[in-house]
């Protein structure tokens, strides 16, 4: 049971850092405020109590003496003048009570007896009720009963405006706590957003390096880290491009020598291997260039005409490529990058499914969705994301008829990002694969050169 209660307590604990800091800060300030209010209330109560006791000792004997010397028919007129709020005088036997007194009642009774002295015999009783109340009963010289009604609840009455002040103070605590937490959390949120959207291939504004010294230092370190990552990636791409480019010359010479050489048994195999190496090198160069696909100038194209032209090119060569749905409209994009993405996806569909279907939709949020579908064997669900990475192949062969180089989809992913979109894969109902390009920023990021 204790463990279950502890787990329930943890579930009530907020998940966000901002909410936790807000609750901790608000609770601390509220407790401190409550402690200050309690100390102030206790000090005021003690002072009011001491004042009541002093008044009780000084005024009770004088008031009784005045009432005792007045004619009986004039005593009632003086009762209001002798009223002190915490106690008052009543002509008559008063209310029935009980002689049992607690510590506070004993203290008050002692003060009353000390003030009156031994001239007037007195009886002190506790009056039943929701509030603490005492009555001291005595008789004046002519036998007239007199009651001293003591009501300590009226010692320190609360002002009517005090609840409003407390509500205003609580609202101020909440506002200050929220503002303090917001100031502390906002740089962390900005840093998290910058890290989440980190893309060395996209020109994004630097993280602001203003604010407190710790925040400025973290922002400076993050900007420096982003620049180092971009530099490392650029160097890697340049190395890959240089190696791939430099390999093309010796490969070409080897092919020429093999073609000019006399026939020998393994000549065809050697030519096939050289062709595969040449294709791999060209794919490496293409991948390196696609890493910086955003250098292409954006231009306005008619999307339906663009897709139809691409499909007609395939159909002219006898390939089974068809359009099942298309949306009209012009968009700003990088046409060469978009063509390369679609070409890679269509080639994959033809390679593994024998045919390709293209579907183009414009969503309500103005995003463009282009789907390239096939009826091939599909991809296992646990590898749908892995195949988008460079050099990953479902088959370990580099043969054009099987696994390929593993760069086609990686190139498509990079170019899709360069035109302000994303590429996702999912298996098609009834068998096959759907490659879906979603372009959401074609009118913004791609609209600028």
Coordinates of C-alpha atoms in Angstrom, one line a residue:
X1 CA 0.0 0.0 0.0
X2 CA 2.8 2.4 0.9
X3 CA 4.6 1.7 -2.4
X4 CA 1.3 2.2 -4.3
X5 CA 0.8 5.6 -2.6
X6 CA 4.3 6.6 -3.4
X7 CA 3.9 5.8 -7.0
X8 CA 0.7 7.7 -7.2
X9 CA 2.5 10.7 -5.6
X10 CA 5.2 10.5 -8.3
X11 CA 2.5 10.5 -11.0
X12 CA 1.1 13.8 -9.7
X13 CA 4.6 15.3 -10.0
X14 CA 4.8 17.4 -13.2
X15 CA 6.9 16.1 -16.0
X16 CA 8.2 19.4 -17.3
X17 CA 11.1 21.2 -15.7
X18 CA 9.2 24.5 -15.9
X19 CA 6.2 23.2 -14.0
X20 CA 8.4 21.6 -11.3
X21 CA 10.4 24.8 -10.8
X22 CA 7.1 26.8 -10.7
X23 CA 5.6 24.6 -8.0
X24 CA 8.8 24.6 -5.9
X25 CA 9.2 28.3 -6.1
X26 CA 5.5 29.0 -5.5
X27 CA 5.4 26.6 -2.6
X28 CA 8.5 28.1 -1.0
X29 CA 7.2 31.7 -1.3
X30 CA 3.7 30.7 -0.2
X31 CA 5.1 28.8 2.9
X32 CA 7.3 31.8 3.7
X33 CA 4.4 34.1 3.3
X34 CA 2.2 31.9 5.5
X35 CA 4.9 31.8 8.2
X36 CA 5.2 35.6 8.2
X37 CA 1.5 36.0 8.4
X38 CA 1.3 33.5 11.2
X39 CA 4.0 35.2 13.2
X40 CA 2.3 38.6 12.6
X41 CA -1.1 37.2 13.6
X42 CA 0.4 35.6 16.8
X43 CA 2.2 38.8 17.7
X44 CA -1.0 40.8 17.2
X45 CA -3.0 38.3 19.2
X46 CA -0.5 38.4 22.0
X47 CA -0.5 42.2 22.1
X48 CA -4.3 42.4 22.0
X49 CA -4.6 39.8 24.7
X50 CA -2.2 41.6 26.9
X51 CA -4.1 44.9 26.3
X52 CA -7.4 43.1 27.2
X53 CA -6.0 41.8 30.5
X54 CA -4.6 45.3 31.4
X55 CA -7.9 46.9 30.6
X56 CA -9.7 44.2 32.5
X57 CA -7.6 44.9 35.6
X58 CA -7.8 48.7 35.3
X59 CA -11.4 49.1 34.2
X60 CA -13.5 46.3 35.8
X61 CA -13.1 47.6 39.3
X62 CA -13.8 51.2 38.3
X63 CA -16.8 50.1 36.2
X64 CA -18.3 48.1 39.0
X65 CA -17.8 50.9 41.5
X66 CA -19.6 53.3 39.1
X67 CA -22.5 50.9 38.6
X68 CA -22.7 50.3 42.4
X69 CA -23.0 54.1 43.2
X70 CA -25.5 54.9 40.5
X71 CA -29.2 54.8 41.2
X72 CA -30.8 51.5 40.0
X73 CA -32.9 53.2 37.3
X74 CA -29.8 54.9 35.7
X75 CA -27.5 51.8 35.6
X76 CA -28.9 50.5 32.2
X77 CA -27.9 53.8 30.5
X78 CA -24.3 53.3 31.4
X79 CA -23.9 49.8 30.1
X80 CA -23.1 50.9 26.6
X81 CA -20.5 53.3 27.8
X82 CA -18.7 50.6 29.8
X83 CA -18.7 48.1 26.9
X84 CA -15.1 47.3 25.8
X85 CA -15.7 44.8 22.9
X86 CA -13.9 41.9 24.5
X87 CA -16.1 42.2 27.7
X88 CA -19.3 43.9 28.6
X89 CA -21.6 44.3 31.7
X90 CA -25.1 42.8 31.9
X91 CA -27.6 43.6 34.6
X92 CA -29.1 40.3 35.6
X93 CA -28.0 36.7 36.5
X94 CA -26.7 36.0 33.0
X95 CA -26.7 32.7 31.2
X96 CA -26.4 29.3 32.8
X97 CA -22.9 27.8 32.5
X98 CA -20.5 25.2 33.9
X99 CA -17.9 25.9 36.6
X100 CA -15.2 23.9 34.7
X101 CA -12.5 26.2 33.3
X102 CA -9.7 25.5 31.0
X103 CA -6.2 27.1 31.2
X104 CA -7.3 30.2 29.4
X105 CA -10.5 30.5 31.4
X106 CA -8.6 30.1 34.6
X107 CA -6.2 32.9 33.6
X108 CA -9.1 35.3 32.8
X109 CA -11.0 34.4 36.0
X110 CA -7.8 35.2 38.0
X111 CA -7.5 38.6 36.3
X112 CA -11.2 39.4 37.0
X113 CA -10.9 38.3 40.7
X114 CA -7.8 40.4 41.1
X115 CA -9.5 43.5 39.6
X116 CA -12.7 43.2 41.7
X117 CA -11.0 42.2 45.0
X118 CA -12.7 40.6 47.9
X119 CA -15.5 43.1 48.3
X120 CA -17.8 41.4 45.8
X121 CA -18.0 37.6 45.9
X122 CA -17.7 36.3 42.3
X123 CA -18.5 33.1 40.4
X124 CA -16.9 32.4 37.0
X125 CA -18.5 29.9 34.6
X126 CA -17.9 28.8 31.1
X127 CA -20.9 29.4 28.7
X128 CA -21.5 26.5 26.3
X129 CA -21.4 27.4 22.6
X130 CA -19.2 27.3 19.5
X131 CA -17.0 30.1 20.7
X132 CA -15.1 30.5 23.9
X133 CA -17.1 32.6 26.4
X134 CA -17.0 33.3 30.1
X135 CA -19.4 35.0 32.5
X136 CA -18.5 36.3 35.9
X137 CA -21.5 36.6 38.3
X138 CA -21.6 38.9 41.3
X139 CA -24.1 41.1 43.3
X140 CA -23.9 44.8 43.9
X141 CA -24.3 46.4 47.3
X142 CA -28.1 46.6 47.0
X143 CA -28.3 42.9 45.9
X144 CA -28.7 43.6 42.2
X145 CA -27.2 40.8 40.2
X146 CA -24.4 41.9 37.7
X147 CA -22.8 39.7 35.0
X148 CA -19.4 40.4 33.3
X149 CA -19.7 38.8 29.9
X150 CA -16.1 38.0 28.6
X151 CA -15.8 37.2 24.9
X152 CA -12.1 36.8 23.9
X153 CA -13.1 36.0 20.3
X154 CA -13.5 39.7 19.8
X155 CA -10.0 40.5 21.0
X156 CA -8.6 40.7 17.4
X157 CA -11.3 41.1 14.8
X158 CA -10.2 40.6 11.2
X159 CA -10.7 43.5 8.8
X160 CA -13.1 43.1 5.9
X161 CA -10.4 44.0 3.4
X162 CA -7.8 41.5 4.7
X163 CA -9.1 38.5 2.5
X164 CA -8.7 40.7 -0.6
X165 CA -5.2 41.6 0.4
X166 CA -4.3 37.9 0.8
X167 CA -5.8 37.1 -2.6
X168 CA -3.8 39.9 -4.2
X169 CA -0.6 38.7 -2.5
X170 CA -1.2 35.2 -3.7
X171 CA -1.8 36.4 -7.2
X172 CA 1.4 38.4 -7.0
X173 CA 3.3 35.3 -5.8
X174 CA 2.0 33.3 -8.8
X175 CA 2.8 36.0 -11.3
X176 CA 6.4 36.5 -9.9
X177 CA 7.0 32.7 -9.8
X178 CA 5.8 32.3 -13.4
X179 CA 7.9 35.2 -14.6
X180 CA 11.0 33.9 -12.8
X181 CA 10.5 30.4 -14.2
X182 CA 9.9 31.7 -17.7
X183 CA 13.1 33.7 -17.6
X184 CA 15.0 30.7 -16.4
X185 CA 13.5 28.1 -18.8
X186 CA 13.2 30.2 -22.0
X187 CA 16.9 30.0 -22.9
X188 CA 16.9 26.2 -22.2
X189 CA 13.8 25.9 -24.5
X190 CA 15.5 27.9 -27.2
X191 CA 18.6 25.8 -26.9
X192 CA 16.5 22.6 -27.2
X193 CA 14.7 23.9 -30.3
X194 CA 18.0 24.9 -31.9
X195 CA 19.4 21.5 -31.2
X196 CA 16.3 19.7 -32.5
X197 CA 16.4 21.7 -35.7
X198 CA 20.1 21.5 -36.2
X199 CA 21.0 21.0 -39.8
X200 CA 24.4 21.9 -41.0
X201 CA 23.2 22.0 -44.6
X202 CA 20.5 24.6 -43.9
X203 CA 21.4 28.3 -43.3
X204 CA 19.6 29.0 -40.0
X205 CA 20.1 32.0 -37.7
X206 CA 22.6 31.7 -34.9
X207 CA 21.3 31.2 -31.4
X208 CA 21.2 34.5 -29.6
X209 CA 24.2 35.0 -27.4
X210 CA 22.6 37.7 -25.2
X211 CA 21.2 37.4 -21.6
X212 CA 22.9 36.2 -18.4
X213 CA 26.5 35.1 -18.6
X214 CA 25.7 31.4 -18.2
X215 CA 23.0 31.6 -21.0
X216 CA 25.3 33.6 -23.3
X217 CA 28.2 31.1 -22.6
X218 CA 25.9 28.1 -23.5
X219 CA 24.6 29.8 -26.6
X220 CA 28.2 30.7 -27.7
X221 CA 29.3 27.1 -27.1
X222 CA 26.3 25.8 -29.1
X223 CA 27.0 28.1 -32.1
X224 CA 30.6 27.1 -32.1
X225 CA 29.7 23.4 -31.9
X226 CA 27.3 23.8 -34.9
X227 CA 30.0 25.5 -36.9
X228 CA 32.4 22.7 -36.1
X229 CA 29.9 20.1 -37.1
X230 CA 29.2 21.9 -40.4
X231 CA 32.9 22.1 -41.1
X232 CA 33.5 18.4 -40.3
X233 CA 30.6 17.4 -42.6
X234 CA 31.8 19.6 -45.4
X235 CA 35.3 18.2 -45.1
X236 CA 33.9 14.7 -45.2
X237 CA 31.8 15.4 -48.2
X238 CA 34.7 17.1 -50.0
X239 CA 37.0 14.1 -49.2
X240 CA 34.3 11.7 -50.6
X241 CA 33.8 13.8 -53.7
X242 CA 37.5 14.1 -54.3
X243 CA 38.2 10.4 -53.9
X244 CA 35.2 9.5 -56.1
X245 CA 36.2 12.0 -58.7
X246 CA 39.9 11.0 -58.7
X247 CA 38.9 7.3 -59.1
X248 CA 37.0 7.9 -62.3
X249 CA 40.2 8.5 -64.3
X250 CA 42.0 5.3 -63.5
X251 CA 38.8 3.3 -63.8
X252 CA 38.3 4.7 -67.3
X253 CA 41.9 3.8 -68.3
X254 CA 41.4 0.3 -66.9
X255 CA 38.2 -0.1 -69.0
X256 CA 39.9 1.1 -72.1
X257 CA 42.9 -1.2 -71.6
X258 CA 40.5 -4.1 -71.0
X259 CA 38.6 -3.4 -74.2
X260 CA 41.8 -3.0 -76.2
X261 CA 43.4 -6.1 -74.8
X262 CA 43.1 -9.4 -76.5
X263 CA 40.3 -11.7 -75.7
X264 CA 40.8 -13.7 -72.5
X265 CA 38.5 -15.8 -70.4
X266 CA 37.8 -13.3 -67.6
X267 CA 37.5 -10.2 -69.8
X268 CA 33.7 -9.9 -69.5
X269 CA 33.8 -10.4 -65.7
X270 CA 36.5 -7.7 -65.5
X271 CA 34.5 -5.3 -67.6
X272 CA 31.4 -6.0 -65.4
X273 CA 33.4 -5.3 -62.2
X274 CA 34.8 -2.1 -63.6
X275 CA 31.4 -1.0 -64.6
X276 CA 30.1 -1.6 -61.1
X277 CA 33.0 0.2 -59.6
X278 CA 32.4 3.1 -61.9
X279 CA 28.7 3.2 -61.0
X280 CA 29.6 3.2 -57.3
X281 CA 32.0 6.1 -57.8
X282 CA 29.4 8.1 -59.7
X283 CA 26.8 7.5 -56.9
X284 CA 29.4 8.6 -54.4
X285 CA 29.9 11.9 -56.2
X286 CA 26.2 12.4 -56.5
X287 CA 25.7 11.7 -52.8
X288 CA 28.5 14.2 -52.0
X289 CA 26.9 16.9 -54.2
X290 CA 23.4 16.2 -52.8
X291 CA 24.6 17.1 -49.3
X292 CA 24.7 20.7 -50.6
X293 CA 21.6 20.5 -52.8
X294 CA 20.3 23.8 -51.5
X295 CA 22.8 25.7 -53.6
X296 CA 20.5 25.4 -56.6
X297 CA 18.4 28.4 -57.3
X298 CA 14.7 28.1 -56.7
X299 CA 12.2 28.7 -59.5
X300 CA 8.5 28.5 -60.1
X301 CA 7.2 25.4 -61.8
X302 CA 3.8 24.0 -62.7
X303 CA 3.7 20.9 -60.6
X304 CA 1.3 18.9 -62.8
X305 CA 3.3 19.6 -66.0
X306 CA 6.5 18.8 -64.3
X307 CA 5.3 15.4 -63.1
X308 CA 3.7 14.6 -66.4
X309 CA 6.9 15.4 -68.3
X310 CA 8.9 13.2 -66.1
X311 CA 6.4 10.3 -66.5
X312 CA 6.3 10.7 -70.3
X313 CA 10.1 10.4 -70.4
X314 CA 9.8 7.0 -68.7
X315 CA 6.9 5.9 -70.9
X316 CA 8.8 6.8 -74.1
X317 CA 11.5 4.3 -73.0
X318 CA 8.9 1.6 -72.5
X319 CA 8.8 1.8 -68.7
X320 CA 5.5 1.1 -66.8
X321 CA 5.0 4.4 -65.0
X322 CA 1.6 5.9 -64.6
X323 CA -0.1 8.9 -62.8
X324 CA -3.1 7.9 -60.7
X325 CA -3.9 11.3 -59.2
X326 CA -2.5 14.8 -59.7
X327 CA -3.1 18.3 -58.4
X328 CA -2.6 21.4 -60.4
X329 CA -0.9 24.5 -59.2
X330 CA 2.5 26.2 -59.3
X331 CA 5.1 26.0 -56.6
X332 CA 8.5 27.5 -55.9
X333 CA 11.1 24.8 -55.6
X334 CA 14.5 23.5 -56.9
X335 CA 13.4 21.6 -60.0
X336 CA 16.7 19.6 -60.6
X337 CA 16.7 18.4 -57.0
X338 CA 13.0 17.5 -57.1
X339 CA 13.5 15.6 -60.4
X340 CA 16.5 13.7 -59.0
X341 CA 14.4 12.7 -55.9
X342 CA 11.5 11.4 -58.1
X343 CA 13.9 9.7 -60.5
X344 CA 15.5 7.7 -57.7
X345 CA 12.2 6.7 -56.2
X346 CA 10.7 5.7 -59.6
X347 CA 13.8 3.7 -60.5
X348 CA 13.5 1.9 -57.2
X349 CA 9.9 1.1 -57.9
X350 CA 10.6 -0.2 -61.4
X351 CA 13.6 -2.2 -60.1
X352 CA 11.7 -4.0 -57.3
X353 CA 8.1 -3.8 -58.5
X354 CA 8.3 -3.7 -62.3
X355 CA 6.0 -0.6 -62.4
X356 CA 5.4 2.7 -60.6
X357 CA 2.4 4.7 -59.8
X358 CA 2.5 8.4 -58.9
X359 CA 0.0 10.3 -56.9
X360 CA 0.1 14.0 -56.1
X361 CA -2.1 15.7 -53.5
X362 CA -2.3 19.2 -52.0
X363 CA -3.4 19.0 -48.4
X364 CA -5.7 21.5 -46.6
X365 CA -2.6 23.1 -45.0
X366 CA -1.1 23.7 -48.5
X367 CA 1.5 21.0 -48.1
X368 CA 2.3 19.0 -51.2
X369 CA 2.4 15.2 -50.9
X370 CA 3.9 13.1 -53.8
X371 CA 3.7 9.3 -53.5
X372 CA 5.6 6.9 -55.6
X373 CA 4.0 3.4 -55.2
X374 CA 4.9 -0.1 -56.5
X375 CA 3.7 -3.6 -56.0
X376 CA 7.1 -5.1 -55.1
X377 CA 8.0 -7.2 -52.1
X378 CA 8.1 -4.1 -49.8
X379 CA 10.5 -3.6 -46.8
X380 CA 10.3 -5.1 -43.3
X381 CA 8.7 -2.6 -41.0
X382 CA 11.7 -2.6 -38.6
X383 CA 14.0 -1.5 -41.5
X384 CA 11.9 1.2 -43.1
X385 CA 14.0 3.9 -41.5
X386 CA 17.4 2.1 -41.8
X387 CA 17.1 1.9 -45.6
X388 CA 17.2 5.7 -45.8
X389 CA 20.7 5.8 -44.4
X390 CA 23.8 5.9 -46.7
X391 CA 25.3 2.5 -47.8
X392 CA 22.5 0.5 -46.2
X393 CA 21.3 -2.4 -48.4
X394 CA 18.7 -5.0 -47.6
X395 CA 20.9 -7.3 -49.7
X396 CA 24.6 -7.2 -49.2
X397 CA 25.4 -7.6 -52.9
X398 CA 26.4 -4.5 -55.0
X399 CA 24.8 -6.0 -58.1
X400 CA 22.5 -3.7 -60.0
X401 CA 19.9 -6.5 -60.1
X402 CA 19.9 -6.9 -56.3
X403 CA 21.2 -4.6 -53.6
X404 CA 22.8 -1.7 -55.5
X405 CA 25.1 0.8 -53.7
X406 CA 22.8 1.8 -50.9
X407 CA 23.0 5.5 -51.8
X408 CA 19.9 6.1 -53.9
X409 CA 17.4 6.6 -51.1
X410 CA 20.0 8.5 -49.0
X411 CA 20.5 10.9 -51.9
X412 CA 16.7 11.3 -52.1
X413 CA 16.5 12.0 -48.4
X414 CA 19.1 14.8 -48.6
X415 CA 17.6 16.4 -51.7
X416 CA 14.1 16.2 -50.2
X417 CA 15.3 18.2 -47.2
X418 CA 17.0 20.6 -49.5
X419 CA 13.7 21.5 -51.2
X420 CA 11.9 21.9 -47.8
X421 CA 10.4 18.5 -47.5
X422 CA 10.8 15.0 -46.0
X423 CA 10.8 11.5 -47.3
X424 CA 9.1 8.6 -45.5
X425 CA 8.5 5.0 -46.5
X426 CA 5.7 2.6 -45.5
X427 CA 4.4 -0.6 -46.9
X428 CA 1.4 -0.5 -49.1
X429 CA -1.9 -2.3 -48.4
X430 CA -2.0 -5.4 -50.6
X431 CA 1.7 -5.5 -51.0
X432 CA 4.3 -3.1 -52.2
X433 CA 6.0 0.1 -51.0
X434 CA 4.9 3.7 -50.8
X435 CA 7.6 6.4 -50.9
X436 CA 6.0 9.6 -49.7
X437 CA 7.5 13.1 -50.2
X438 CA 5.9 15.8 -48.1
X439 CA 6.9 19.4 -49.1
X440 CA 5.7 21.9 -46.5
X441 CA 8.0 24.9 -47.0
X442 CA 7.9 25.2 -50.8
X443 CA 6.6 28.8 -50.6
X444 CA 9.1 29.9 -47.9
X445 CA 12.5 28.4 -47.7
X446 CA 12.5 27.4 -51.3
X447 CA 11.2 30.7 -52.4
X448 CA 14.5 32.4 -51.7
X449 CA 17.5 31.8 -53.9

